[in-house]
Amino acid sequence: MKMGVFILSLFVVAFAMVGKTKASIGGVEIKVSNTGCLMIMEFTRSDIANRTDVHYTISGTNVHVTGVATMKSGQGTKSAEYSPYETFTMDLTVTFTIYTDGGPLSESHQITLPKCVHILHDPHIMTFDGRRYTYNGLCWHTLVVDCTDEAPRFEILGKFEPRDPIDREVRTRTTDVTVIIGGQVIEMDASNNVKVNGRTAPPTVELVDGEMAVAVDNTIRSYTVVSIKDIITLIWKGGEHAFKAALDEDSQVPLCGLLGNADGDATNDLIMRNGRITKDIVEFGNSWRVDKLRCD
C-alpha cells in the first residue's frame, strides 16, 4: 500500500471551518464555528471557582433548538454541537445567555450551514439533491465516489449490518465507514475508533496524497470529522449509526453512489454503477455493493 505523508496536527481540521465567530459574555469566551454541516460551540473561562450555565437558542427556518452548556466548579471548558437533518442551506441565529445577579447577559451570532446529506438508522438515506429513500442492503456499499472516467481520486464506503428484525423484515444500519484517498485508507467503526492505513490514529491527523489533502478529527469521541479539502466534509457518529456529509460549495468533482450525483436534479439520483438510471431502489442499491470486500 502506498504511504503518503502522515502529519500529527495541532489544529482541528482548520481548512474545513467555513464560518467562525467569537464573543465574550459574563467571563466566558464563546467561539462558534462549523465543519461542514456540523456547528460547534466552544466555551472557555478562566474563573473556575463556581458553576456557570450558558443557555443557548438556535433558530432559523423550521428550527428552534434550546440547550444548556454547564461548566461545573473547576471546569474551564465545555463544548456543544448541532447538526440539522434538512438538505437545504440554513441561515441560523445562535443566542447565548448567562444569568447573573445583575440580570441576564446575552450575545447573538449568525452562522450559515451548508446543505447536508445523511444516512440514518435503518438506513434512511437523503441524497445531495434531496431525494429520500430507504435501502436495507447488507455488507459494504459505495456511499459516494469521484465518478470520473479515470481511477477515482476518492471513495467513501459504508458497511450495513442487520439490526433487530421488525415484523420479520430485515432492517440494517450503518456500522462502519471507510474513506479511501489514493493510497490512504481511513477506517471508522461504531465505537468511533479510527485507523489510518491500518494503524490506530491519534485524535487529529492530516494526510497528503498527491494533490489530495484530508484532515481527520476524532478529538471529541462521540463523533469523527473527515474533510477532503475543497470537496467534501463528512461526520460519522458511530454510536448513533449516523453518517452526514456536506459538499464544498466550489466543488466541481462529478459524484455517484448511494448519495446520488449532486447535479441539482433529484429525479436522476438513482444512477447505477453501470451508468443506467433505474426506478427500483433495491436494484439501485445492489449495484453499489462492493463485492470484493467481505463481511463477517
Short mmCIF file of C-alpha atoms in Angstrom, two decimals, residues 4-5 7 13 15-16 153-154 179-182 184 186 205-216 226-233:
data_model
loop_
_atom_site.label_atom_id
_atom_site.label_comp_id
_atom_site.label_asym_id
_atom_site.label_seq_id
_atom_site.Cartn_x
_atom_site.Cartn_y
_atom_site.Cartn_z
CA GLY A 4 1.63 9.28 1.88
CA VAL A 5 2.61 11.98 4.32
CA ILE A 7 1.29 14.50 9.93
CA VAL A 13 -9.46 20.43 10.72
CA PHE A 15 -9.36 24.13 6.37
CA ALA A 16 -12.87 22.76 6.98
CA ARG A 153 -9.44 10.16 -6.53
CA PHE A 154 -11.54 9.27 -3.50
CA VAL A 179 -12.62 6.71 3.29
CA ILE A 180 -10.10 5.97 0.54
CA ILE A 181 -7.99 8.77 -0.94
CA GLY A 182 -5.37 7.47 -3.35
CA GLN A 184 -4.62 6.40 2.10
CA ILE A 186 -9.22 5.82 6.89
CA VAL A 205 -4.35 13.72 11.59
CA GLU A 206 -3.59 15.42 8.29
CA LEU A 207 -2.78 13.37 5.20
CA VAL A 208 -1.49 14.35 1.77
CA ASP A 209 -1.67 12.08 -1.26
CA GLY A 210 -0.57 13.79 -4.45
CA GLU A 211 -2.89 16.76 -4.97
CA MET A 212 -5.40 15.44 -2.41
CA ALA A 213 -5.39 16.59 1.23
CA VAL A 214 -7.54 15.21 4.03
CA ALA A 215 -7.91 16.02 7.72
CA VAL A 216 -9.29 13.71 10.40
CA VAL A 226 -13.15 13.76 7.93
CA SER A 227 -12.64 16.60 5.48
CA ILE A 228 -11.29 16.14 1.95
CA LYS A 229 -10.03 19.61 1.12
CA ASP A 230 -12.20 21.61 -1.31
CA ILE A 231 -14.50 18.61 -1.94
CA ILE A 232 -16.47 17.13 0.97
CA THR A 233 -16.69 17.02 4.77
#
